[in-house]
Amino acid sequence: MPVSSQKQTSETLLGPGCGLCLSIPGIPVSDVSLKTRPPGGWVMEGNKLVLICSVESATGNITYLWYRGALGLNLETKTQPSLTAEFEISEVKQSDADQYYCAASNGHGHIPSELVNVSVRVPVSRPVLTFGDSGTQAVLGDLVELHCKALRGSPPIFYQFYHENIILGNSLAPSGGGASFSFSLTAEHSGNFSCEASNGQGAQRSEVVALNLTGRKSEDPLRSPPQPVLQESTYPYSPDPRQPEPVYENVNVVSGDEVYSLVYHTQQELEPAAGETWNGMNFSLTLVCARTKRTISSSALQHLSLGLTVVT
């Protein structure tokens, strides 16, 4: 009886009509590998992940097993007469990020695949925009800090800052978390601010936050109204321009024993006026007797021959 070519790999009939059948083992499993779909082990949170276990060669029914982690938590077991089998995670969560491997056997021992890393990408959540120490009330000239933070999202996260939908600047958070942007406040910055976060899995914009300007810094010389500057006169007997007062000095009269006080008045003039003018100052003299209160005006002094010595 001829040998059947279809059964050459599993059994052979020996002898013509003897009915003696000798069972020969099939081809064992070899070259087990694990691949993912999407490829590369990268999957978006909420999407489907397929773990594909395959063998290079084998015969008969093959038992496939899928494991998670280096310790080998068994996830699924399937037996089927094919060189590939699939295990599916229908909706991936962030906690599914781990190492995976599979094993295959057709009765000659389990052959494992190498470990495959699965990374779960998390889209950014809607970010929150806050102001720094100044809050939403600020003064012209202040250094204002904007802080934008998405509470969820796989790094790196790219942030952009907006004033009335015009980009002010941007910042990158390589390890996730939030980012800040600072600028010097001008009158044009009054209005609404927002920020945007993205990590390659879509972008999210924050709610709009209004910034109110409360005024300007009094110490800012570029924006404060000019202040009057008081200048001292170069004339040695000029009174304080803020509070002009007569000046009194004691003098000695050469003849007689009466003591007089010299009183002089000065007043700034825009233009020369009648009378004596020194350095543009209108100047007048009066002698006042300390005992009798007698006064001698400057016009009468020209008729007197008095030797005056100022007592300091």
Tab-separated table of N, CA and C in Angstrom, residues 75-205:
chain	number	residue	atom	x	y	z
A	75	LEU	N	-2.951	36.606	30.643
A	75	LEU	CA	-4.099	37.397	30.225
A	75	LEU	C	-5.116	36.577	29.433
A	76	GLU	N	-4.642	35.670	28.602
A	76	GLU	CA	-5.541	34.943	27.701
A	76	GLU	C	-4.843	33.683	27.195
A	77	THR	N	-5.639	32.655	26.878
A	77	THR	CA	-5.134	31.402	26.286
A	77	THR	C	-6.068	30.984	25.154
A	78	LYS	N	-5.474	30.669	24.012
A	78	LYS	CA	-6.259	30.218	22.850
A	78	LYS	C	-5.549	29.028	22.202
A	79	THR	N	-6.341	28.070	21.673
A	79	THR	CA	-5.791	26.935	20.924
A	79	THR	C	-6.455	26.891	19.557
A	80	GLN	N	-5.636	26.901	18.514
A	80	GLN	CA	-6.161	26.897	17.147
A	80	GLN	C	-5.095	26.409	16.186
A	81	PRO	N	-5.506	25.813	15.059
A	81	PRO	CA	-4.544	25.263	14.086
A	81	PRO	C	-4.048	26.309	13.093
A	82	SER	N	-3.430	27.357	13.599
A	82	SER	CA	-2.904	28.419	12.718
A	82	SER	C	-1.591	28.926	13.290
A	83	LEU	N	-0.833	29.567	12.426
A	83	LEU	CA	0.497	30.055	12.835
A	83	LEU	C	0.441	31.426	13.512
A	84	THR	N	-0.716	32.039	13.581
A	84	THR	CA	-0.873	33.327	14.286
A	84	THR	C	-2.161	33.326	15.093
A	85	ALA	N	-2.160	34.141	16.157
A	85	ALA	CA	-3.360	34.317	16.976
A	85	ALA	C	-3.307	35.723	17.581
A	86	GLU	N	-4.476	36.269	17.885
A	86	GLU	CA	-4.550	37.655	18.363
A	86	GLU	C	-5.279	37.741	19.699
A	87	PHE	N	-4.790	38.691	20.525
A	87	PHE	CA	-5.469	39.035	21.775
A	87	PHE	C	-5.715	40.546	21.751
A	88	GLU	N	-6.920	40.967	22.085
A	88	GLU	CA	-7.324	42.369	21.920
A	88	GLU	C	-7.712	43.009	23.250
A	89	ILE	N	-7.201	44.204	23.458
A	89	ILE	CA	-7.668	45.072	24.555
A	89	ILE	C	-8.492	46.168	23.889
A	90	SER	N	-9.795	46.117	24.060
A	90	SER	CA	-10.693	46.961	23.262
A	90	SER	C	-10.570	48.445	23.572
A	91	GLU	N	-10.338	48.792	24.820
A	91	GLU	CA	-10.244	50.212	25.208
A	91	GLU	C	-9.083	50.383	26.187
A	92	VAL	N	-7.969	50.846	25.668
A	92	VAL	CA	-6.740	50.928	26.455
A	92	VAL	C	-6.833	52.057	27.476
A	93	LYS	N	-6.371	51.774	28.687
A	93	LYS	CA	-6.259	52.785	29.747
A	93	LYS	C	-4.781	53.088	29.978
A	94	GLN	N	-4.539	54.202	30.650
A	94	GLN	CA	-3.162	54.581	30.930
A	94	GLN	C	-2.457	53.515	31.757
A	95	SER	N	-3.209	52.820	32.604
A	95	SER	CA	-2.625	51.773	33.451
A	95	SER	C	-2.233	50.533	32.666
A	96	ASP	N	-2.621	50.434	31.395
A	96	ASP	CA	-2.261	49.276	30.577
A	96	ASP	C	-0.842	49.375	30.022
A	97	ALA	N	-0.198	50.496	30.218
A	97	ALA	CA	1.187	50.626	29.759
A	97	ALA	C	2.069	49.673	30.555
A	98	ASP	N	2.758	48.759	29.855
A	98	ASP	CA	3.564	47.736	30.536
A	98	ASP	C	4.350	46.950	29.490
A	99	GLN	N	4.991	45.874	29.947
A	99	GLN	CA	5.660	44.940	29.057
A	99	GLN	C	4.763	43.716	28.847
A	100	TYR	N	4.778	43.200	27.613
A	100	TYR	CA	3.944	42.047	27.275
A	100	TYR	C	4.797	41.031	26.508
A	101	TYR	N	4.393	39.736	26.609
A	101	TYR	CA	4.994	38.697	25.772
A	101	TYR	C	3.973	37.574	25.593
A	102	CYS	N	4.250	36.661	24.660
A	102	CYS	CA	3.378	35.516	24.428
A	102	CYS	C	4.218	34.246	24.377
A	103	ALA	N	3.526	33.131	24.399
A	103	ALA	CA	4.183	31.829	24.290
A	103	ALA	C	3.298	30.915	23.441
A	104	ALA	N	3.919	29.932	22.789
A	104	ALA	CA	3.172	29.006	21.927
A	104	ALA	C	3.701	27.584	22.119
A	105	SER	N	2.775	26.603	21.966
A	105	SER	CA	3.155	25.199	22.121
A	105	SER	C	2.206	24.318	21.319
A	106	ASN	N	2.769	23.241	20.757
A	106	ASN	CA	1.935	22.229	20.098
A	106	ASN	C	2.237	20.848	20.690
A	107	GLY	N	2.490	20.856	21.988
A	107	GLY	CA	2.738	19.597	22.704
A	107	GLY	C	4.183	19.310	22.960
A	108	HIS	N	5.079	20.196	22.590
A	108	HIS	CA	6.525	19.974	22.773
A	108	HIS	C	7.139	21.037	23.685
A	109	GLY	N	6.313	21.628	24.546
A	109	GLY	CA	6.805	22.660	25.458
A	109	GLY	C	6.496	24.065	24.955
A	110	HIS	N	6.348	24.966	25.886
A	110	HIS	CA	6.001	26.349	25.531
A	110	HIS	C	7.258	27.141	25.167
A	111	ILE	N	7.183	27.816	24.068
A	111	ILE	CA	8.282	28.661	23.585
A	111	ILE	C	7.845	30.125	23.722
A	112	PRO	N	8.546	30.927	24.550
A	112	PRO	CA	8.117	32.317	24.745
A	112	PRO	C	8.716	33.260	23.692
A	113	SER	N	8.047	34.375	23.525
A	113	SER	CA	8.567	35.458	22.674
A	113	SER	C	9.404	36.407	23.534
A	114	GLU	N	9.987	37.397	22.879
A	114	GLU	CA	10.672	38.454	23.620
A	114	GLU	C	9.648	39.447	24.172
A	115	LEU	N	10.084	40.229	25.184
A	115	LEU	CA	9.209	41.249	25.783
A	115	LEU	C	9.002	42.407	24.808
A	116	VAL	N	7.797	42.935	24.792
A	116	VAL	CA	7.454	44.092	23.964
A	116	VAL	C	6.887	45.179	24.879
A	117	ASN	N	7.410	46.402	24.752
A	117	ASN	CA	6.916	47.536	25.541
A	117	ASN	C	5.690	48.146	24.884
A	118	VAL	N	4.673	48.375	25.692
A	118	VAL	CA	3.469	49.060	25.227
A	118	VAL	C	3.358	50.383	25.975
A	119	SER	N	3.323	51.482	25.229
A	119	SER	CA	3.205	52.831	25.799
A	119	SER	C	1.841	53.402	25.447
A	120	VAL	N	1.199	53.965	26.430
A	120	VAL	CA	-0.137	54.540	26.235
A	120	VAL	C	-0.007	56.054	26.254
A	121	ARG	N	-0.363	56.678	25.157
A	121	ARG	CA	-0.322	58.135	25.061
A	121	ARG	C	-1.643	58.708	25.567
A	122	VAL	N	-1.520	59.702	26.470
A	122	VAL	CA	-2.709	60.330	27.064
A	122	VAL	C	-2.867	61.729	26.482
A	123	PRO	N	-3.981	62.053	25.840
A	123	PRO	CA	-4.192	63.418	25.337
A	123	PRO	C	-4.231	64.414	26.502
A	124	VAL	N	-3.903	65.649	26.205
A	124	VAL	CA	-3.933	66.667	27.248
A	124	VAL	C	-5.380	66.989	27.622
A	125	SER	N	-5.565	67.271	28.897
A	125	SER	CA	-6.864	67.764	29.350
A	125	SER	C	-6.927	69.274	29.135
A	126	ARG	N	-8.094	69.859	29.362
A	126	ARG	CA	-8.237	71.304	29.187
A	126	ARG	C	-7.396	72.023	30.234
A	127	PRO	N	-6.457	72.884	29.804
A	127	PRO	CA	-5.571	73.531	30.773
A	127	PRO	C	-6.283	74.629	31.564
A	128	VAL	N	-5.650	75.013	32.653
A	128	VAL	CA	-6.150	76.095	33.514
A	128	VAL	C	-5.128	77.225	33.485
A	129	LEU	N	-5.600	78.449	33.222
A	129	LEU	CA	-4.727	79.625	33.176
A	129	LEU	C	-4.886	80.419	34.461
A	130	THR	N	-3.759	80.746	35.103
A	130	THR	CA	-3.762	81.584	36.302
A	130	THR	C	-2.698	82.661	36.156
A	131	PHE	N	-2.896	83.756	36.897
A	131	PHE	CA	-1.902	84.824	36.953
A	131	PHE	C	-1.027	84.629	38.180
A	132	GLY	N	0.145	85.245	38.169
A	132	GLY	CA	1.070	85.121	39.286
A	132	GLY	C	0.617	85.918	40.494
A	133	ASP	N	1.594	86.514	41.195
A	133	ASP	CA	1.297	87.237	42.429
A	133	ASP	C	0.368	88.421	42.200
A	134	SER	N	0.393	88.992	41.007
A	134	SER	CA	-0.422	90.176	40.740
A	134	SER	C	-1.910	89.850	40.678
A	135	GLY	N	-2.264	88.603	40.400
A	135	GLY	CA	-3.672	88.254	40.228
A	135	GLY	C	-4.229	88.896	38.970
A	136	THR	N	-5.528	89.074	38.928
A	136	THR	CA	-6.158	89.677	37.755
A	136	THR	C	-6.241	91.191	37.852
A	137	GLN	N	-5.678	91.782	38.910
A	137	GLN	CA	-5.562	93.236	39.040
A	137	GLN	C	-4.080	93.572	38.969
A	138	ALA	N	-3.697	94.402	38.004
A	138	ALA	CA	-2.285	94.706	37.816
A	138	ALA	C	-2.103	96.180	37.507
A	139	VAL	N	-0.872	96.648	37.689
A	139	VAL	CA	-0.509	98.050	37.490
A	139	VAL	C	0.402	98.145	36.275
A	140	LEU	N	0.237	99.194	35.510
A	140	LEU	CA	1.105	99.412	34.349
A	140	LEU	C	2.563	99.352	34.763
A	141	GLY	N	3.345	98.628	33.991
A	141	GLY	CA	4.757	98.475	34.305
A	141	GLY	C	5.070	97.244	35.116
A	142	ASP	N	4.061	96.582	35.678
A	142	ASP	CA	4.286	95.353	36.436
A	142	ASP	C	4.821	94.258	35.530
A	143	LEU	N	5.601	93.340	36.116
A	143	LEU	CA	6.006	92.123	35.423
A	143	LEU	C	4.957	91.064	35.729
A	144	VAL	N	4.151	90.713	34.734
A	144	VAL	CA	3.032	89.790	34.915
A	144	VAL	C	3.450	88.384	34.495
A	145	GLU	N	3.105	87.396	35.321
A	145	GLU	CA	3.413	85.997	35.015
A	145	GLU	C	2.124	85.230	34.741
A	146	LEU	N	2.083	84.570	33.578
A	146	LEU	CA	0.971	83.691	33.227
A	146	LEU	C	1.415	82.250	33.454
A	147	HIS	N	0.564	81.453	34.099
A	147	HIS	CA	0.886	80.045	34.339
A	147	HIS	C	-0.231	79.179	33.759
A	148	CYS	N	0.151	78.234	32.896
A	148	CYS	CA	-0.803	77.348	32.231
A	148	CYS	C	-0.466	75.907	32.596
A	149	LYS	N	-1.497	75.138	32.964
A	149	LYS	CA	-1.244	73.753	33.379
A	149	LYS	C	-2.390	72.846	32.949
A	150	ALA	N	-2.031	71.753	32.263
A	150	ALA	CA	-2.963	70.677	31.953
A	150	ALA	C	-2.765	69.582	32.997
A	151	LEU	N	-3.840	69.198	33.675
A	151	LEU	CA	-3.727	68.227	34.761
A	151	LEU	C	-3.415	66.820	34.249
A	152	ARG	N	-3.771	66.510	33.002
A	152	ARG	CA	-3.475	65.211	32.412
A	152	ARG	C	-2.846	65.407	31.042
A	153	GLY	N	-2.043	64.437	30.660
A	153	GLY	CA	-1.417	64.495	29.346
A	153	GLY	C	-0.015	63.933	29.375
A	154	SER	N	0.315	63.120	28.367
A	154	SER	CA	1.656	62.546	28.283
A	154	SER	C	2.655	63.619	27.856
A	155	PRO	N	3.819	63.640	28.490
A	155	PRO	CA	4.840	64.615	28.090
A	155	PRO	C	5.504	64.188	26.769
A	156	PRO	N	6.166	65.179	26.137
A	156	PRO	CA	6.242	66.608	26.498
A	156	PRO	C	4.961	67.347	26.106
A	157	ILE	N	4.698	68.443	26.832
A	157	ILE	CA	3.506	69.254	26.563
A	157	ILE	C	3.958	70.643	26.123
A	158	PHE	N	3.401	71.099	25.025
A	158	PHE	CA	3.730	72.410	24.459
A	158	PHE	C	2.603	73.388	24.792
A	159	TYR	N	2.987	74.552	25.351
A	159	TYR	CA	2.000	75.556	25.756
A	159	TYR	C	2.178	76.831	24.931
A	160	GLN	N	1.039	77.456	24.582
A	160	GLN	CA	1.043	78.770	23.944
A	160	GLN	C	0.139	79.704	24.738
A	161	PHE	N	0.564	80.974	24.846
A	161	PHE	CA	-0.161	81.975	25.624
A	161	PHE	C	-0.710	83.046	24.688
A	162	TYR	N	-1.976	83.425	24.937
A	162	TYR	CA	-2.672	84.342	24.029
A	162	TYR	C	-3.215	85.553	24.784
A	163	HIS	N	-3.181	86.716	24.090
A	163	HIS	CA	-3.904	87.914	24.523
A	163	HIS	C	-4.835	88.300	23.382
A	164	GLU	N	-6.140	88.194	23.639
A	164	GLU	CA	-7.147	88.469	22.612
A	164	GLU	C	-6.851	87.685	21.322
A	165	ASN	N	-6.548	86.379	21.492
A	165	ASN	CA	-6.285	85.450	20.385
A	165	ASN	C	-5.029	85.767	19.590
A	166	ILE	N	-4.176	86.631	20.122
A	166	ILE	CA	-2.872	86.909	19.519
A	166	ILE	C	-1.810	86.256	20.395
A	167	ILE	N	-0.907	85.490	19.772
A	167	ILE	CA	0.100	84.746	20.530
A	167	ILE	C	1.083	85.708	21.189
A	168	LEU	N	1.210	85.587	22.516
A	168	LEU	CA	2.205	86.355	23.274
A	168	LEU	C	3.541	85.631	23.325
A	169	GLY	N	3.493	84.315	23.493
A	169	GLY	CA	4.713	83.519	23.617
A	169	GLY	C	4.360	82.062	23.827
A	170	ASN	N	5.389	81.224	23.987
A	170	ASN	CA	5.165	79.800	24.191
A	170	ASN	C	6.217	79.242	25.131
A	171	SER	N	5.947	78.028	25.620
A	171	SER	CA	6.858	77.375	26.556
A	171	SER	C	6.638	75.869	26.472
A	172	LEU	N	7.707	75.095	26.739
A	172	LEU	CA	7.654	73.636	26.657
A	172	LEU	C	7.872	73.037	28.035
A	173	ALA	N	7.039	72.050	28.387
A	173	ALA	CA	7.201	71.285	29.625
A	173	ALA	C	7.658	69.887	29.244
A	174	PRO	N	8.979	69.616	29.221
A	174	PRO	CA	9.488	68.326	28.729
A	174	PRO	C	9.015	67.136	29.547
A	175	SER	N	8.801	67.350	30.853
A	175	SER	CA	8.388	66.247	31.729
A	175	SER	C	6.923	66.327	32.110
A	176	GLY	N	6.164	67.134	31.430
A	176	GLY	CA	4.754	67.306	31.761
A	176	GLY	C	4.565	68.382	32.807
A	177	GLY	N	3.351	68.504	33.316
A	177	GLY	CA	3.045	69.567	34.274
A	177	GLY	C	2.739	70.864	33.556
A	178	GLY	N	2.973	71.999	34.253
A	178	GLY	CA	2.646	73.298	33.693
A	178	GLY	C	3.863	74.056	33.205
A	179	ALA	N	3.598	75.249	32.677
A	179	ALA	CA	4.655	76.136	32.190
A	179	ALA	C	4.209	77.575	32.385
A	180	SER	N	5.183	78.496	32.418
A	180	SER	CA	4.897	79.911	32.677
A	180	SER	C	5.478	80.786	31.572
A	181	PHE	N	4.891	81.996	31.482
A	181	PHE	CA	5.381	83.010	30.545
A	181	PHE	C	5.203	84.370	31.206
A	182	SER	N	6.252	85.220	31.169
A	182	SER	CA	6.217	86.528	31.825
A	182	SER	C	6.399	87.641	30.804
A	183	PHE	N	5.775	88.794	31.092
A	183	PHE	CA	5.912	89.959	30.215
A	183	PHE	C	5.665	91.219	31.036
A	184	SER	N	6.183	92.359	30.532
A	184	SER	CA	5.998	93.648	31.176
A	184	SER	C	4.685	94.266	30.706
A	185	LEU	N	3.858	94.668	31.644
A	185	LEU	CA	2.490	95.102	31.341
A	185	LEU	C	2.463	96.522	30.782
A	186	THR	N	1.765	96.679	29.656
A	186	THR	CA	1.523	97.998	29.055
A	186	THR	C	0.020	98.215	28.953
A	187	ALA	N	-0.366	99.426	28.527
A	187	ALA	CA	-1.793	99.750	28.426
A	187	ALA	C	-2.498	98.863	27.400
A	188	GLU	N	-1.752	98.370	26.401
A	188	GLU	CA	-2.365	97.537	25.359
A	188	GLU	C	-2.710	96.130	25.864
A	189	HIS	N	-2.217	95.770	27.048
A	189	HIS	CA	-2.446	94.411	27.545
A	189	HIS	C	-3.743	94.262	28.322
A	190	SER	N	-4.524	95.292	28.431
A	190	SER	CA	-5.816	95.152	29.105
A	190	SER	C	-6.734	94.286	28.246
A	191	GLY	N	-7.445	93.350	28.878
A	191	GLY	CA	-8.354	92.498	28.108
A	191	GLY	C	-8.291	91.053	28.534
A	192	ASN	N	-8.535	90.145	27.580
A	192	ASN	CA	-8.690	88.723	27.865
A	192	ASN	C	-7.448	87.927	27.500
A	193	PHE	N	-7.125	86.967	28.371
A	193	PHE	CA	-5.978	86.094	28.165
A	193	PHE	C	-6.443	84.638	28.183
A	194	SER	N	-5.701	83.773	27.477
A	194	SER	CA	-5.975	82.340	27.479
A	194	SER	C	-4.680	81.613	27.135
A	195	CYS	N	-4.712	80.268	27.260
A	195	CYS	CA	-3.552	79.466	26.891
A	195	CYS	C	-4.017	78.178	26.239
A	196	GLU	N	-3.088	77.515	25.558
A	196	GLU	CA	-3.403	76.278	24.842
A	196	GLU	C	-2.327	75.244	25.143
A	197	ALA	N	-2.752	73.988	25.321
A	197	ALA	CA	-1.827	72.878	25.591
A	197	ALA	C	-1.987	71.822	24.509
A	198	SER	N	-0.863	71.224	24.091
A	198	SER	CA	-0.908	70.145	23.098
A	198	SER	C	0.296	69.231	23.304
A	199	ASN	N	0.123	67.942	22.968
A	199	ASN	CA	1.222	66.977	23.049
A	199	ASN	C	1.236	66.047	21.839
A	200	GLY	N	0.747	66.541	20.722
A	200	GLY	CA	0.712	65.740	19.513
A	200	GLY	C	-0.514	64.871	19.401
A	201	GLN	N	-1.364	64.889	20.407
A	201	GLN	CA	-2.588	64.087	20.387
A	201	GLN	C	-3.819	64.983	20.404
A	202	GLY	N	-3.685	66.184	19.842
A	202	GLY	CA	-4.769	67.154	19.871
A	202	GLY	C	-4.454	68.276	20.841
A	203	ALA	N	-5.078	69.417	20.656
A	203	ALA	CA	-4.841	70.609	21.490
A	203	ALA	C	-6.102	70.965	22.269
A	204	GLN	N	-5.886	71.589	23.439
A	204	GLN	CA	-6.988	72.032	24.280
A	204	GLN	C	-6.722	73.479	24.696
A	205	ARG	N	-7.770	74.333	24.632
A	205	ARG	CA	-7.645	75.753	25.001
A	205	ARG	C	-8.314	75.984	26.356
